[in-house]
Short mmCIF file of C-alpha atoms and ligand atoms in Angstrom, two decimals:
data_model
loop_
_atom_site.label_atom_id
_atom_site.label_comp_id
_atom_site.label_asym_id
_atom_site.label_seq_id
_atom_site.Cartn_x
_atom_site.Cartn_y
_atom_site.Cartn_z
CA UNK Q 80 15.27 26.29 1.47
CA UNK Q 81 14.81 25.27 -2.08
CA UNK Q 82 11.38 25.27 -3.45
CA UNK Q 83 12.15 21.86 -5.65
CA UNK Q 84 10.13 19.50 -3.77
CA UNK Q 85 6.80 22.12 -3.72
CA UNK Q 86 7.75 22.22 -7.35
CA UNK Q 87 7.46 18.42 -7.92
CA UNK Q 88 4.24 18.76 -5.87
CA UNK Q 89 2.56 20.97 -8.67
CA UNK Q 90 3.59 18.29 -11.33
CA UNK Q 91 0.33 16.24 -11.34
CA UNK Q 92 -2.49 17.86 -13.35
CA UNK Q 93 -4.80 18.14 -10.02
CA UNK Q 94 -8.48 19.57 -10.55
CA UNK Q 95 -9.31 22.08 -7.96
CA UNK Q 96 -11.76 19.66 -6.31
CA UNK Q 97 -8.71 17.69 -6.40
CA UNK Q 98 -6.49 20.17 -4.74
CA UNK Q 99 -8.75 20.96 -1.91
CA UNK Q 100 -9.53 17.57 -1.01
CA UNK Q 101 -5.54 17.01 -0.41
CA UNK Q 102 -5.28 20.32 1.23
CA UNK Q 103 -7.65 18.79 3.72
CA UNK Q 104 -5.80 15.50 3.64
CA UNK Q 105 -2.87 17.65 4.60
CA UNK Q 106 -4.35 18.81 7.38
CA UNK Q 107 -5.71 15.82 8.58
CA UNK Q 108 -2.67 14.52 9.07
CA UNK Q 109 -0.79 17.08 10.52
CA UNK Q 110 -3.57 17.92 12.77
CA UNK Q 111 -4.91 14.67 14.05
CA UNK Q 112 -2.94 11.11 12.31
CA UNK Q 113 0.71 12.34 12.99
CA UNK Q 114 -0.11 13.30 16.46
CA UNK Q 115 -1.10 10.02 17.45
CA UNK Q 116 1.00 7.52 15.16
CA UNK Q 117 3.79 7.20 18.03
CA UNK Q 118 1.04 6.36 20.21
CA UNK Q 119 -1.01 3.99 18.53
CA UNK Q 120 2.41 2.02 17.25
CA UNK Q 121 3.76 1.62 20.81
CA UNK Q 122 0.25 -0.22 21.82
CA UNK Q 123 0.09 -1.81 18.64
CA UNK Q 124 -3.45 -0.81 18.52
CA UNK Q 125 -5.57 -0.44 15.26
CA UNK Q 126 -5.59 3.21 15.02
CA UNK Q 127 -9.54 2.88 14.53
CA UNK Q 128 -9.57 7.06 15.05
CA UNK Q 129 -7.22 8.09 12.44
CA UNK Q 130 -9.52 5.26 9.94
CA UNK Q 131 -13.04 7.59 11.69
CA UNK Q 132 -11.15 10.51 10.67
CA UNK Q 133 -10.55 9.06 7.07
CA UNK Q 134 -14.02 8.21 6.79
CA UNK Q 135 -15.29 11.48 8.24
CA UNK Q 136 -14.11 12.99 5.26
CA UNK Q 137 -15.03 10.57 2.85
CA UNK Q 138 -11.63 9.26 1.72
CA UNK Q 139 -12.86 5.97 0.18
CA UNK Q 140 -15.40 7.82 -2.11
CA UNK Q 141 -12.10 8.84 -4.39
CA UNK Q 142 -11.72 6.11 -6.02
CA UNK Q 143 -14.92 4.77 -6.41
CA UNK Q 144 -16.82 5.72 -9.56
CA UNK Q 145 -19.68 8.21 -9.25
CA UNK Q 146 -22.25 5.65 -10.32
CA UNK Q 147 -21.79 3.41 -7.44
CA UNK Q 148 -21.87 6.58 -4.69
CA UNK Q 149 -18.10 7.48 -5.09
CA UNK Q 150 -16.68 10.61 -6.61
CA UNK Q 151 -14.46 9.13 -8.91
CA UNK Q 152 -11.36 11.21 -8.72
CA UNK Q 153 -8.40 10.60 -10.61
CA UNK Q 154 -5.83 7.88 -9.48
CA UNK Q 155 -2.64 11.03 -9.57
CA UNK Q 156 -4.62 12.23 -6.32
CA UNK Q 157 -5.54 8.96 -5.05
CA UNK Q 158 -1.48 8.43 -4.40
CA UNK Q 159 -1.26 12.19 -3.21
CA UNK Q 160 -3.46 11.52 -0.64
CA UNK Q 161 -1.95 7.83 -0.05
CA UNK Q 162 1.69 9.62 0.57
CA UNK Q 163 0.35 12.41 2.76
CA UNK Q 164 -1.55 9.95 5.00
CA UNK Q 165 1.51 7.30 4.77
CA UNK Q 166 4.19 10.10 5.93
CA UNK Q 167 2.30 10.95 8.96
CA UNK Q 168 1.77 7.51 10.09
CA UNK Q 169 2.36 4.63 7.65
CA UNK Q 170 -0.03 2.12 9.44
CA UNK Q 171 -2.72 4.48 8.79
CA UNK Q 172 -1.44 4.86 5.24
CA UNK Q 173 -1.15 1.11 4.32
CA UNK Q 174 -4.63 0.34 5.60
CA UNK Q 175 -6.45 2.98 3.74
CA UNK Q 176 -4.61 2.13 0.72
CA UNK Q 177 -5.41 -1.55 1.22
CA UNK Q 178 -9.27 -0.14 1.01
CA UNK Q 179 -7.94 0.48 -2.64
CA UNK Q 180 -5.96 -2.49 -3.50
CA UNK Q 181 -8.96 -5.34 -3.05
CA UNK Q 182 -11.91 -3.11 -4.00
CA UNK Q 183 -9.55 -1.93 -7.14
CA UNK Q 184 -10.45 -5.92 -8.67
CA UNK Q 185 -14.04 -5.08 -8.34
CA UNK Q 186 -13.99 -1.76 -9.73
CA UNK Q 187 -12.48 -3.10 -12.57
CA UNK Q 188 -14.46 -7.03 -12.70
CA UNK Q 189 -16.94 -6.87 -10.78
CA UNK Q 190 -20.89 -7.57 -12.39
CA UNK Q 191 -22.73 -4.51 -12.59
CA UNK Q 192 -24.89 -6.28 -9.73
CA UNK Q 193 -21.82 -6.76 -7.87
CA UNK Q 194 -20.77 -3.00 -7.96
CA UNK Q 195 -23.95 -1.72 -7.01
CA UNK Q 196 -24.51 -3.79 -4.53
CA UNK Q 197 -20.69 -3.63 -2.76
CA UNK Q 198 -19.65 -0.58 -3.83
CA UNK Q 199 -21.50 1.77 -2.27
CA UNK Q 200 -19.96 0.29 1.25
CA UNK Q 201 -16.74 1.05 0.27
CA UNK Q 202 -17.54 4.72 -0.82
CA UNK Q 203 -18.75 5.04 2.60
CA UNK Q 204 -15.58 3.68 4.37
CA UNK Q 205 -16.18 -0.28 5.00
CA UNK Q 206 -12.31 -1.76 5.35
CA UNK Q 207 -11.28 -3.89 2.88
CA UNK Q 208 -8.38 -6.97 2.57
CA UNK Q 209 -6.70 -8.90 -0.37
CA UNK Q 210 -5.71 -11.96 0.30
CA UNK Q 211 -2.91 -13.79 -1.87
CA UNK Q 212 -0.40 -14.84 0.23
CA UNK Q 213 -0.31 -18.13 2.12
CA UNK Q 214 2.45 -19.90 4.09
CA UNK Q 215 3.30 -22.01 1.03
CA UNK Q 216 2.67 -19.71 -1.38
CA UNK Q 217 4.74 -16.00 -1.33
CA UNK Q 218 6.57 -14.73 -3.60
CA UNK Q 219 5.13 -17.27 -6.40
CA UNK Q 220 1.63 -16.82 -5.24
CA UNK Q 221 0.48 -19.63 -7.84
CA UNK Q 222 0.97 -22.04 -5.75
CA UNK Q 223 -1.88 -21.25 -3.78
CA UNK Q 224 -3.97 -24.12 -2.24
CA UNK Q 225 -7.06 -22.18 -1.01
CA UNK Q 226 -10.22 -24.33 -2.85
CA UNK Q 227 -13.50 -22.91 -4.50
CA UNK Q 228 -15.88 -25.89 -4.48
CA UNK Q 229 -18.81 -24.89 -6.71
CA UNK Q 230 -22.37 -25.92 -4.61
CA UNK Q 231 -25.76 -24.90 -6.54
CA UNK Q 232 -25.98 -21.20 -5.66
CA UNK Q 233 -22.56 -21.39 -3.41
CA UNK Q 234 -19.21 -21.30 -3.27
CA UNK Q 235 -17.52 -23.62 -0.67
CA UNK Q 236 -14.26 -21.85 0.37
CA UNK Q 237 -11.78 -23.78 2.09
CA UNK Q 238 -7.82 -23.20 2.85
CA UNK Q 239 -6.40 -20.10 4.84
CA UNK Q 240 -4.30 -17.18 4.36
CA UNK Q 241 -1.14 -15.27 6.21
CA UNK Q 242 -0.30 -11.70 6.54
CA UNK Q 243 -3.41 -10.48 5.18
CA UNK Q 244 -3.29 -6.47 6.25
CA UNK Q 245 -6.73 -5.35 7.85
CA UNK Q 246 -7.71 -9.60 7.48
CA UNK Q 247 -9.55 -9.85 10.99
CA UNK Q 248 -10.96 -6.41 10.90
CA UNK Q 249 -12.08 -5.93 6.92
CA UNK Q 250 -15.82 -5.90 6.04
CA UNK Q 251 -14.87 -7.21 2.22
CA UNK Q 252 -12.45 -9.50 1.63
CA UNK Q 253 -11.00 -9.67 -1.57
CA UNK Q 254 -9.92 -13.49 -1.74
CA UNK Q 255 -7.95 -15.66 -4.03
CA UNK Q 256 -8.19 -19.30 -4.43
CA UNK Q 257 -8.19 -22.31 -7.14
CA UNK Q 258 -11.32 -23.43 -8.47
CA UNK Q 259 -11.62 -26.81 -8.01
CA UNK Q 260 -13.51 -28.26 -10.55
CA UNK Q 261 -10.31 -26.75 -12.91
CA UNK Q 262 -7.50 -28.56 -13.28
CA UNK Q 263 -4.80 -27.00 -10.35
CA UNK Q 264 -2.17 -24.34 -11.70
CA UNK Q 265 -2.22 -21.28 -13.26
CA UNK Q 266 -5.23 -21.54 -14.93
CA UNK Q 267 -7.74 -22.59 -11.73
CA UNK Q 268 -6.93 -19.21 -9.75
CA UNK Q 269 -10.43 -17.51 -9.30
CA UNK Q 270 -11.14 -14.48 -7.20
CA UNK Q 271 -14.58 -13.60 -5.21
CA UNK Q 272 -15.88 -11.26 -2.12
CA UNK Q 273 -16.00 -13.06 0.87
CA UNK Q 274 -17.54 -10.99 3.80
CA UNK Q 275 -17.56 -10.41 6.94
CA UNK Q 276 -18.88 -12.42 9.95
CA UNK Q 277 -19.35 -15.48 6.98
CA UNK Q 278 -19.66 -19.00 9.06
CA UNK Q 279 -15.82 -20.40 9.00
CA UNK Q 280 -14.23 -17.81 8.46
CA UNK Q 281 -11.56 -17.56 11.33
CA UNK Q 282 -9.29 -14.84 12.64
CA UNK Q 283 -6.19 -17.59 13.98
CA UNK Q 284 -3.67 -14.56 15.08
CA UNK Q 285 -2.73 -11.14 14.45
CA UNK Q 286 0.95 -11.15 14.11
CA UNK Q 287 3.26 -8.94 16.29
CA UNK Q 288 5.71 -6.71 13.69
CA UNK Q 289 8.87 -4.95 13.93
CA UNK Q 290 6.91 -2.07 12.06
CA UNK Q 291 3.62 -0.63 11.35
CA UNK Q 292 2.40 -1.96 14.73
CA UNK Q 293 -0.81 -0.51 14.10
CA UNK Q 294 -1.98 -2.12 11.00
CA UNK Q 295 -3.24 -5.41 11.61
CA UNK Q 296 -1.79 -8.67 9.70
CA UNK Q 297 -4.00 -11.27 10.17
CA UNK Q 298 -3.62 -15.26 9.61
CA UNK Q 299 -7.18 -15.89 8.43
CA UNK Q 300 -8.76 -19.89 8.24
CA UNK Q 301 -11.60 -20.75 6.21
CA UNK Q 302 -13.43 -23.71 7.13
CA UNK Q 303 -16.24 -24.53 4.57
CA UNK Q 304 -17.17 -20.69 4.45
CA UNK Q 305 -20.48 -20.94 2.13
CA UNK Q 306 -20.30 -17.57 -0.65
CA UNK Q 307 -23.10 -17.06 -3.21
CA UNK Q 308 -21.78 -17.51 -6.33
CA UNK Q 309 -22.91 -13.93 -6.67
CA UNK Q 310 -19.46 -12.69 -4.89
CA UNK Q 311 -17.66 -14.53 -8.16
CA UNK Q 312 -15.21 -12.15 -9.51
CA UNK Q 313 -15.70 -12.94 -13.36
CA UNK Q 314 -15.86 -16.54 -14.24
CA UNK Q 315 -13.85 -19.36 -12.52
CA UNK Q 316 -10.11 -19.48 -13.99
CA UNK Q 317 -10.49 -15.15 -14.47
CA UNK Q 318 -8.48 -15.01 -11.72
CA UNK Q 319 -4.42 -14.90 -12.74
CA UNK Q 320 -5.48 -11.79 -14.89
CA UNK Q 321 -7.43 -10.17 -12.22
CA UNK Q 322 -4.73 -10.74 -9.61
CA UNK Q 323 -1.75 -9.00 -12.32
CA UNK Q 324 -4.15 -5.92 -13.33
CA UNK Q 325 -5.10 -5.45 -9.48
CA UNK Q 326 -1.00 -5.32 -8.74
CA UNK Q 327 -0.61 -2.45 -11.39
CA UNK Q 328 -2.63 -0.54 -9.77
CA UNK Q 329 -1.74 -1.14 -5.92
CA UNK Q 330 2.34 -1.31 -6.78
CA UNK Q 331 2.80 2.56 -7.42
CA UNK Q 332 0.18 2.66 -4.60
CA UNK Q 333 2.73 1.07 -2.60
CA UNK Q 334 5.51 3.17 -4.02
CA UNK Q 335 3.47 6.30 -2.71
CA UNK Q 336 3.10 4.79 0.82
CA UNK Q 337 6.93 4.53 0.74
CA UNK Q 338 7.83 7.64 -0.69
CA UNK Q 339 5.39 9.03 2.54
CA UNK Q 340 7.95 7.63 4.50
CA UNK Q 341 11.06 8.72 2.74
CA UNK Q 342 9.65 12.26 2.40
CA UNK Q 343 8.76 12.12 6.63
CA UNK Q 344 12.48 10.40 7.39
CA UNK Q 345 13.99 13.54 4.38
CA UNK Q 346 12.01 16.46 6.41
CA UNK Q 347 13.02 15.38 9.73
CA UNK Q 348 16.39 14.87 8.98
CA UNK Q 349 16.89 18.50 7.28
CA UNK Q 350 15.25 20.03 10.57
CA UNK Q 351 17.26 18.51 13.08
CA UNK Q 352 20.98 19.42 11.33
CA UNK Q 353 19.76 22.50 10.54
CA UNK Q 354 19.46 23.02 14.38
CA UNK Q 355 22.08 20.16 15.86
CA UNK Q 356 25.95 22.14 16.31
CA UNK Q 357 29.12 19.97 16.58
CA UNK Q 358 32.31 21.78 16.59
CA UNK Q 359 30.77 24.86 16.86
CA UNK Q 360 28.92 24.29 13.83
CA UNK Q 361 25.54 23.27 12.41
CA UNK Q 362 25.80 19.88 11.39
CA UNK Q 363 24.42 20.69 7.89
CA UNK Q 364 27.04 22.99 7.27
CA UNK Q 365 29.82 19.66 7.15
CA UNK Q 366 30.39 19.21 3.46
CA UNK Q 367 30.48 15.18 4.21
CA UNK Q 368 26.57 15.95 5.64
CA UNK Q 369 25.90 17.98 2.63
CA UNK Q 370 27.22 15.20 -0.16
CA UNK Q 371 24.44 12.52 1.54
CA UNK Q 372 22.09 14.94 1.42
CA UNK Q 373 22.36 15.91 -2.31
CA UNK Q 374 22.06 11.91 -3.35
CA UNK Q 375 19.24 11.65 -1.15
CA UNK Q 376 17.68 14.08 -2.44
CA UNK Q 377 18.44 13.77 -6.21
CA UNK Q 378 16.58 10.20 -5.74
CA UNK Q 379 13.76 11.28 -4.33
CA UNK Q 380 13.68 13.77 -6.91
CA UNK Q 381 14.02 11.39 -9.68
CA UNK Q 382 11.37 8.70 -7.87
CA UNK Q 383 8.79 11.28 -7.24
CA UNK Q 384 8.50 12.47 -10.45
CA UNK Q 385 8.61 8.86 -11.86
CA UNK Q 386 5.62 8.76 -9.50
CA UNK Q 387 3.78 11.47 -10.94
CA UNK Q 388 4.89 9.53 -14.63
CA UNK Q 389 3.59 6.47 -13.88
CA UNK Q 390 0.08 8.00 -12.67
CA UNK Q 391 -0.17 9.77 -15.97
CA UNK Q 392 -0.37 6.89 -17.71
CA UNK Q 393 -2.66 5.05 -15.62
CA UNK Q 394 -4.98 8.25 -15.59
CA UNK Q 395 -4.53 8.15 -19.43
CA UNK Q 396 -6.01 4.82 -19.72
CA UNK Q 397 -2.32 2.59 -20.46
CA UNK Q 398 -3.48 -0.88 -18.10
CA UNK Q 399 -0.07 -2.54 -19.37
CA UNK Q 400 2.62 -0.72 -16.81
CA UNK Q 401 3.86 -3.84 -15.30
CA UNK Q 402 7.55 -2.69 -15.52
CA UNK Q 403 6.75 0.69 -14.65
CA UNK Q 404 5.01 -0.37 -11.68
CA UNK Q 405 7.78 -2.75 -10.79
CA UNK Q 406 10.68 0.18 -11.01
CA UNK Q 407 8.28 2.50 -9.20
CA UNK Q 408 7.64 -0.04 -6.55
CA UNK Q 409 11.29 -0.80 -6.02
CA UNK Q 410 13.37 2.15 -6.23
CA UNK Q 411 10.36 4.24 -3.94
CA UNK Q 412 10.76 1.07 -1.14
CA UNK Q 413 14.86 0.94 -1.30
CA UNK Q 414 15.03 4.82 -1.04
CA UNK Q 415 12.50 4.46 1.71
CA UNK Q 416 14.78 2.59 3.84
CA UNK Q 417 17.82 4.23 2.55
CA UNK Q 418 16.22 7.37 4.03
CA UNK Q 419 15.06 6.44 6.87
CA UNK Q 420 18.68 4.37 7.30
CA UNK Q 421 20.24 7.99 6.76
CA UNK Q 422 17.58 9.64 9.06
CA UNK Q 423 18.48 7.75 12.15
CA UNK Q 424 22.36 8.17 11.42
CA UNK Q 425 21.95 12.42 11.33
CA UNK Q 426 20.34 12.03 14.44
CA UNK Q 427 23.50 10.69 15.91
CA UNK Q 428 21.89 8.10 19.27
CA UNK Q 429 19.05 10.33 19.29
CA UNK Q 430 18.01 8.56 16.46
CA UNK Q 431 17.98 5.20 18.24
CA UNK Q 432 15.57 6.64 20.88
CA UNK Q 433 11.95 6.36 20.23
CA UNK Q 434 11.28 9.41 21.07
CA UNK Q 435 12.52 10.72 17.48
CA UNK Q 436 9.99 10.09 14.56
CA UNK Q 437 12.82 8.93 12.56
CA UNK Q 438 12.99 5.18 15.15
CA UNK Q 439 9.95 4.57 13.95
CA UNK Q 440 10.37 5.43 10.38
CA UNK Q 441 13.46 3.34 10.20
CA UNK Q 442 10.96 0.40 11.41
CA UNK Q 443 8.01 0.98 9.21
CA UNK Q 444 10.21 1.29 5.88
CA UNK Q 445 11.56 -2.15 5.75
CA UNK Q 446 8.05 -4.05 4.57
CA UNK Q 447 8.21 -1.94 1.68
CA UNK Q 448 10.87 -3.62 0.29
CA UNK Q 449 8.85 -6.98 1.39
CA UNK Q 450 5.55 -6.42 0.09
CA UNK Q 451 3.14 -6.13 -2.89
CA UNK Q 452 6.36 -8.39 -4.45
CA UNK Q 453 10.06 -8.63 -2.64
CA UNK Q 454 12.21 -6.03 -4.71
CA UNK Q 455 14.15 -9.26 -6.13
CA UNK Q 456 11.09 -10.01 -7.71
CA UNK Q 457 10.90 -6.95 -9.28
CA UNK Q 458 14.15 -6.91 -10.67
CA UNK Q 459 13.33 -9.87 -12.06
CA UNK Q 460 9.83 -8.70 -13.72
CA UNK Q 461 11.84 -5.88 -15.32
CA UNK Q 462 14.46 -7.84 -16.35
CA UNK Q 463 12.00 -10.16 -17.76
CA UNK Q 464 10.14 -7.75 -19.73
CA UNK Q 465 13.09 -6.91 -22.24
CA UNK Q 466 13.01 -11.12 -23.47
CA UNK Q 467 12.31 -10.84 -27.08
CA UNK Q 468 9.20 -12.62 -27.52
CA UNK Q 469 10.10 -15.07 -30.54
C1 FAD V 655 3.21 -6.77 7.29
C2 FAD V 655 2.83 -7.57 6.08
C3 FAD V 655 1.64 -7.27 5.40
C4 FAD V 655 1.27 -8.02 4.28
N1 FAD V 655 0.05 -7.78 3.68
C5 FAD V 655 -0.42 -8.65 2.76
C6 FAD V 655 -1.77 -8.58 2.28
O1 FAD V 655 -2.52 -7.68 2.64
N2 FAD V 655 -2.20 -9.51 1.40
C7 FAD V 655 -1.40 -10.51 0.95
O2 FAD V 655 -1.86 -11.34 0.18
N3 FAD V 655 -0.11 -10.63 1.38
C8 FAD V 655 0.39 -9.72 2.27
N4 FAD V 655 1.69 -9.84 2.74
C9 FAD V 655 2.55 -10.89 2.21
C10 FAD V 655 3.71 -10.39 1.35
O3 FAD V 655 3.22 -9.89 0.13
C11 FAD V 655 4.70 -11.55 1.21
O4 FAD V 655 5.34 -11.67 2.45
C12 FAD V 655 5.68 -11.34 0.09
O5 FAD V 655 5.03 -11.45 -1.16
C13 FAD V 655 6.85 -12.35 0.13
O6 FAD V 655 6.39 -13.65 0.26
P1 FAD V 655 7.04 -14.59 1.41
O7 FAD V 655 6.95 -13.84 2.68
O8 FAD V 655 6.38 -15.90 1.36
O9 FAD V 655 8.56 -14.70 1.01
P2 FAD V 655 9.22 -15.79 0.01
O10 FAD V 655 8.48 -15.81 -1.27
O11 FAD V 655 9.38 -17.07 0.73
O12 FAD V 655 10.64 -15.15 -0.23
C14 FAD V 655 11.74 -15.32 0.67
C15 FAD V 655 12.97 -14.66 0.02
O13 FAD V 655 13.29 -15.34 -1.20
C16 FAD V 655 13.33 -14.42 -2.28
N5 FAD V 655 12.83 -15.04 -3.49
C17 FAD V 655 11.66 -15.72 -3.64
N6 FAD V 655 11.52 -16.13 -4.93
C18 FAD V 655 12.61 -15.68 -5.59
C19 FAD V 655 13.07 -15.76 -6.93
N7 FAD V 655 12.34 -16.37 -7.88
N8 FAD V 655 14.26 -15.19 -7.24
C20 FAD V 655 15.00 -14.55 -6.32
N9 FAD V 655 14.62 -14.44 -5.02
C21 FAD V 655 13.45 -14.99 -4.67
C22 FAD V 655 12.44 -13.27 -1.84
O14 FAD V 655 12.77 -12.07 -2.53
C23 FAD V 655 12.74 -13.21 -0.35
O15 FAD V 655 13.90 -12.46 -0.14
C24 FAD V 655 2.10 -9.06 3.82
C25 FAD V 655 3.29 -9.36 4.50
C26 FAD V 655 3.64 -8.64 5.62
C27 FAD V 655 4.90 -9.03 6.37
#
């Protein structure tokens, strides 16, 4: 079979270290997350073995600087590992990467008090939410109502939050509100670390999901939860910026996760009509078969090595990616469910049967084009972007 994928694999400028530590990611996965993803997303169980396993081998330490106990590796192999993970069971992936997405703010924000105090944690595996989204408040998240309420030393926290990923297991919470002692809009959104087992803070449901059944999303209530203004991310009103520079960084994040699955739906589909005969044939051998095949495959082409584009220039320094992020985000989720789409279909009604990785696939891949911004929003940042600023 054509070497073009392995090819695309060798594009990122990996260190050794780099390259061994996703060899062993590789084999985690195979070996011991892919095994028991059909498994844990029947129960709907947190897959709490497959997040030991992670932390056995020190996952979270990648992307936390050396100085605060990590070993600072470079965000290219960050979203290596975040695909390999995601492909062989995209619960697993999402909530590791979600480690990244709300410690990302503090990384980049945080007090040097506040780093070397939280940090360390991380490196060694605590789980970790962000929490934007409330029922009123989605796609434009500044219409959030959760209230800071400076007291003395503390921060009074009250409001609540919906779909928060890893929200009633996370040991850090990464949590957005308004301050209120700024006027409400825009301008009043402030971010700080709320922890876990904090008084008021409330775990209301875990919902049930068509996919990714074993990641929990969590409805989360905070009733006068008291935070020392020491958790402050920045200075009240920082918060807008915060949120923006944290979604540059967890959008081709996301994009990874979903180009996990559209890799896993890809491979599985190429095995089975390699081996599947119809009319005395193998089914890859029909020329119709072999047409969907080449599109698929040109796109994931074209998005993986947009992948490996858009890493160079965050590993190069460039913070201001917005559009790139946004393309990444939504061509990697629509060819995600595109794949998986085409995945079930070359299984013929073995597809349909849970049995076949490709069910599940076909399940997990549609939040992808839901999360971390709906692809219309996208569009619309992109589209935005070329305004002439007069
Ligand atoms: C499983 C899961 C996990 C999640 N994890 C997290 C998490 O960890 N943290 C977190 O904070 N949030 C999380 N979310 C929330 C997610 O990011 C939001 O669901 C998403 O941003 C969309 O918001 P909404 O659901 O309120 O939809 P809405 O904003 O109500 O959108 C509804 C529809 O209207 C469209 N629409 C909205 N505005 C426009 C517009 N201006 N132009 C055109 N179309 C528009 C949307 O594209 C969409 O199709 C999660 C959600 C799910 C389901």
């Amino acid at each position: 079979m054509t070497p073009l994928f392995d090819r695309i694999d060798a594009v990122p400028p990996l260190s050794e270290q780099e390259r061994q530590l996703l060899d062993s990611v590789r084999a985690l996965a195979a070996d011991e997350i892919a095994p028991r993803a059909a498994q844990y997303d029947r129960a709907g169980e947190f897959p709490w073995e497959n997040i030991q396993a992670i932390n056995a081998l020190g996952l979270n330490a990648m992307f936390v600087p050396e100085e605060y106990g990590g070993a600072g590796l470079s965000y290219a192999a960050y979203l290596a590992c975040v695909r390999e993970i995601s492909a062989a069971c995209a619960s697993t992936g999402i909530i590791w990467a979600t480690n990244f997405h709300a410690s990302k703010p503090l990384i980049d924000f945080g007090s040097e008090e506040q780093k070397r105090r939280l940090l360390p944690r991380v490196a060694e595996g605590a789980l970790c939410a962000l929490a934007i989204t409330e029922p009123d408040a989605g796609s434009d998240a500044t219409g959030m109502r959760t209230r800071f309420t400076p007291d003395g030393d503390m921060v009074v926290v009250d409001g609540g939050k919906i779909f928060i990923t890893s929200g009633d297991v996370a040991d850090l919470i990464l949590l957005f509100g308004k301050w209120a002692e700024l006027p409400d809009g825009r301008g009043a959104i402030t971010a700080l670390v709320l922890e876990k087992d904090t008084a008021g803070l409330r775990v209301l449901r875990t919902e049930e999901k068509l996919g990714h059944r074993a990641s929990s999303t969590a409805a989360l209530a905070f009733d006068g939860c008291r935070v020392p203004r020491a958790n402050l991310l920045g200075a009240p009103g920082d918060g807008l910026r915060q949120l923006l520079a944290a979604l540059n960084k967890s959008r081709p994040s996301v994009a990874a996760h979903a180009l996990g699955i559209a890799r896993a739906a890809f491979g599985d589909a190429v095995a089975y009509i390699n081996e599947r005969r119809q009319s005395g044939r193998r089914i890859v051998e029909f020329q119709g078969i072999q047409f969907l095949l080449a599109d698929l495959a040109t796109d994931l082409a074209m998005c993986e090595a947009w992948l490996w584009h858009v890493a160079g220039l965050v590993d190069a320094g460039e913070s201001d990616i917005g559009p790139e992020a946004s393309m990444l985000k939504m061509r990697a989720s629509d060819l995600a469910m595109r794949a998986a789409t085409e995945a079930v279909q070359l299984y013929g009604g073995y597809g349909y049967i849970a049995d076949n990785r490709v069910e599940r696939l076909l399940r997990d891949a549609k939040i992808t084009q839901i999360w971390e911004g709906t692809n219309q929003l996208h569009r619309q940042l992109i589209g935005r972007s070329f305004i002439a600023r007069k």
